[in-house]
Short mmCIF file of C-alpha atoms in Angstrom, two decimals:
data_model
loop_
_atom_site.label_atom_id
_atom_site.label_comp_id
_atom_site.label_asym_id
_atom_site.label_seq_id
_atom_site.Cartn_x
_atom_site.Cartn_y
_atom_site.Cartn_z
CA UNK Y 1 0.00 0.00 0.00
CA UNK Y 2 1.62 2.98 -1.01
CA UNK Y 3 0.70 6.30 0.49
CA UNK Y 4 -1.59 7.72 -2.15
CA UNK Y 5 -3.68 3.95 -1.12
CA UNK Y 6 -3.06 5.41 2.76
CA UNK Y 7 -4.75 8.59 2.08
CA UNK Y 8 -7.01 7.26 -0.15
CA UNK Y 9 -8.51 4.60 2.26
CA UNK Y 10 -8.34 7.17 5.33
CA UNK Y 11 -10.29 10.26 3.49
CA UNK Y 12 -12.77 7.63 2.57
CA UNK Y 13 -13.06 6.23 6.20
CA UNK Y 14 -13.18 9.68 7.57
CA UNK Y 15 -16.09 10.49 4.73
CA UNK Y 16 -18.08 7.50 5.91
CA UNK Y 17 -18.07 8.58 9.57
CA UNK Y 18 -18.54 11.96 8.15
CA UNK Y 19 -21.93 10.86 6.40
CA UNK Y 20 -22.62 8.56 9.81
CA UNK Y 21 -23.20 12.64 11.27
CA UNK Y 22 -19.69 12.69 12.72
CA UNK Y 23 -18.41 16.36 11.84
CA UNK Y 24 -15.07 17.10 10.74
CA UNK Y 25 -13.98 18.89 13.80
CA UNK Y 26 -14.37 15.92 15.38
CA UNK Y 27 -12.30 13.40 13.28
CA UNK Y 28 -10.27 16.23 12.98
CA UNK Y 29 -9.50 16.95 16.61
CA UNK Y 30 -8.52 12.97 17.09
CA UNK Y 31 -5.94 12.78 14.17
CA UNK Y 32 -4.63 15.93 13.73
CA UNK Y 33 -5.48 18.55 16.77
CA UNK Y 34 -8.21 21.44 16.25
CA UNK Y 35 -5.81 23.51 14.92
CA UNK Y 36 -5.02 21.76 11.42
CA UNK Y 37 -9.35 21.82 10.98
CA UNK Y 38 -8.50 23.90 7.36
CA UNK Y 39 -5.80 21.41 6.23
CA UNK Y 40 -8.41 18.35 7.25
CA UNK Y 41 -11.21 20.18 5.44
CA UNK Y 42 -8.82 20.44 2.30
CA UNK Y 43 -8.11 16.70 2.60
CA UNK Y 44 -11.45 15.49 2.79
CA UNK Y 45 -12.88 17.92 -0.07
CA UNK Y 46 -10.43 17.53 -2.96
CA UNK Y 47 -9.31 14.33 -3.63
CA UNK Y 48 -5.92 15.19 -5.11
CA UNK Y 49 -4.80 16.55 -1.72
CA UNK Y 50 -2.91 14.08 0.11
CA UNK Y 51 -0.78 14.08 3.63
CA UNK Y 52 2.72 13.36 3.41
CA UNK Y 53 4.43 10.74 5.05
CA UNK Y 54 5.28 13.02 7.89
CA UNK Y 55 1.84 13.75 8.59
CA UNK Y 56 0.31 10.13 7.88
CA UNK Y 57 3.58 9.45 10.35
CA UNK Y 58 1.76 11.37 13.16
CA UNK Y 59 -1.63 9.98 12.71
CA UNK Y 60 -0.77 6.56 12.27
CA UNK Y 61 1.51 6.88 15.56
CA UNK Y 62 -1.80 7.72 17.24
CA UNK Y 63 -2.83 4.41 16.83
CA UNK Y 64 0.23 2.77 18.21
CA UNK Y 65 1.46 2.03 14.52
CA UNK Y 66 4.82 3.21 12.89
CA UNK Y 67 4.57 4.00 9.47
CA UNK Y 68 7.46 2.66 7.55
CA UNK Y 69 8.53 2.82 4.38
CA UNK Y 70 9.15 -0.82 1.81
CA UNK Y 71 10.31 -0.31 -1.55
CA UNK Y 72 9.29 -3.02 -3.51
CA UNK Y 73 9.83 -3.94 -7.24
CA UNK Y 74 6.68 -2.71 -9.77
CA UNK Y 75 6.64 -6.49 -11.38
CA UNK Y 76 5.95 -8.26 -8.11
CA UNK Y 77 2.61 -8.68 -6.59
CA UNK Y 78 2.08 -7.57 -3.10
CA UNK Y 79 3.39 -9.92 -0.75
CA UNK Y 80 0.92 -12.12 1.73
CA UNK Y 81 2.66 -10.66 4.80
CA UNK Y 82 2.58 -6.94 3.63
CA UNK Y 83 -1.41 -7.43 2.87
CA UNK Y 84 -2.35 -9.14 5.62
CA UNK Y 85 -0.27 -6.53 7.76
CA UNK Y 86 -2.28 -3.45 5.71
CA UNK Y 87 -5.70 -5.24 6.43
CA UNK Y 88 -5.21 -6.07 10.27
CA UNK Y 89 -4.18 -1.95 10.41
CA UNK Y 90 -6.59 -0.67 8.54
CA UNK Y 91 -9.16 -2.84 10.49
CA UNK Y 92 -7.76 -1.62 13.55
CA UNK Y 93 -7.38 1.90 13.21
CA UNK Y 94 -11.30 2.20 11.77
CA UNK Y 95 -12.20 0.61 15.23
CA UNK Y 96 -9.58 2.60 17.22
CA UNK Y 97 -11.45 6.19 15.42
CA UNK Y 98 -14.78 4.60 15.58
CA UNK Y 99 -14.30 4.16 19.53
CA UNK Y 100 -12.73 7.90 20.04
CA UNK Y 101 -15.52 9.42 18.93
CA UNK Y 102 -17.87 7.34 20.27
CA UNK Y 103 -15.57 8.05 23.36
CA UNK Y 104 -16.21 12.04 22.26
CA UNK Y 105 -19.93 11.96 22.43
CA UNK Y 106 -19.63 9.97 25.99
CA UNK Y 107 -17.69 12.68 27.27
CA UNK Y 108 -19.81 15.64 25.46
CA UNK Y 109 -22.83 14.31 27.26
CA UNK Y 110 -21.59 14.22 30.48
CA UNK Y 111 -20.10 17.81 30.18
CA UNK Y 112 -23.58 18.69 28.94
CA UNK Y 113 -25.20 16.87 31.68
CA UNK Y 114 -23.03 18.43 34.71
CA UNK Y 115 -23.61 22.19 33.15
CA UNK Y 116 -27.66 21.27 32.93
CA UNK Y 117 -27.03 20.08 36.84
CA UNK Y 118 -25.09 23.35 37.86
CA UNK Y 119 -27.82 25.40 35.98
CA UNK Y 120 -30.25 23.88 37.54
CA UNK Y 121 -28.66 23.96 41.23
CA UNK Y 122 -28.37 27.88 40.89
CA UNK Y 123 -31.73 27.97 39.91
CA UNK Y 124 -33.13 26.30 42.70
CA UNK Y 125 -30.53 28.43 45.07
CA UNK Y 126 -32.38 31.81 43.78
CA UNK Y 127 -35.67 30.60 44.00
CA UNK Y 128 -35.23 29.55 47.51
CA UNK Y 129 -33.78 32.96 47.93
CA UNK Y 130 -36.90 35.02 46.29
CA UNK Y 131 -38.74 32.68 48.64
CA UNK Y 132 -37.89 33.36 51.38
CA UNK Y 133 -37.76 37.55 50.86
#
């Protein structure tokens, strides 16, 4: 898999969890940090923009993999081990993004759910407090 195929399968993966209602900031925020949201938009959007290998380097490394780098002859097919490498990675890193933002939402409901709670404590302080005047 060569890193055109790398980009290729992740800005499809991302689209699918894009069209699942993920947004981009989201995937975005997991692989790259907020920060790079315009590069991640450009990757997504236009097909002929790709990451580099110092990029896919830092995203892969996210998922406890090391990118590295096989030359292999144009004549030969792609050997077993290589494949079956490629498909246990790219099964595992779809699961490993699937879970972080699943893991995302979790954590976004909570947050949501402790601000509705403090809300609704103060509330209840100041209407004990008009009360009692």
């Amino acid at each position: 898999m060569n890193h055109k195929e790398l980009n290729t399968e992740l800005r499809d993966f991302c689209q699918k969890l894009i069209d699942d209602g993920y947004n981009k900031s989201q995937l975005c925020s997991l692989l790259l940090g907020q920060q790079k949201l315009p590069m991640f938009t450009q990757f997504i959007e236009n097909q002929d923009r790709n990451f580099g290998i110092g990029v896919l380097s830092n995203i892969f490394e996210i998922f406890g993999y090391e990118l590295q780098v096989v030359p292999v002859l144009k004549t030969n097919a792609e050997d077993p081990k290589i494949t079956d490498l490629k498909n246990r990675f790219i099964e595992n890193y779809r699961i490993m993004l699937s879970e972080g933002l699943a893991n995302q939402e979790n954590v976004k409901v909570e947050r949501e759910g402790k601000v509705q709670q403090a809300i609704t404590d103060v509330a209840l302080e100041l209407f004990k407090k008009i009360i009692v005047k």
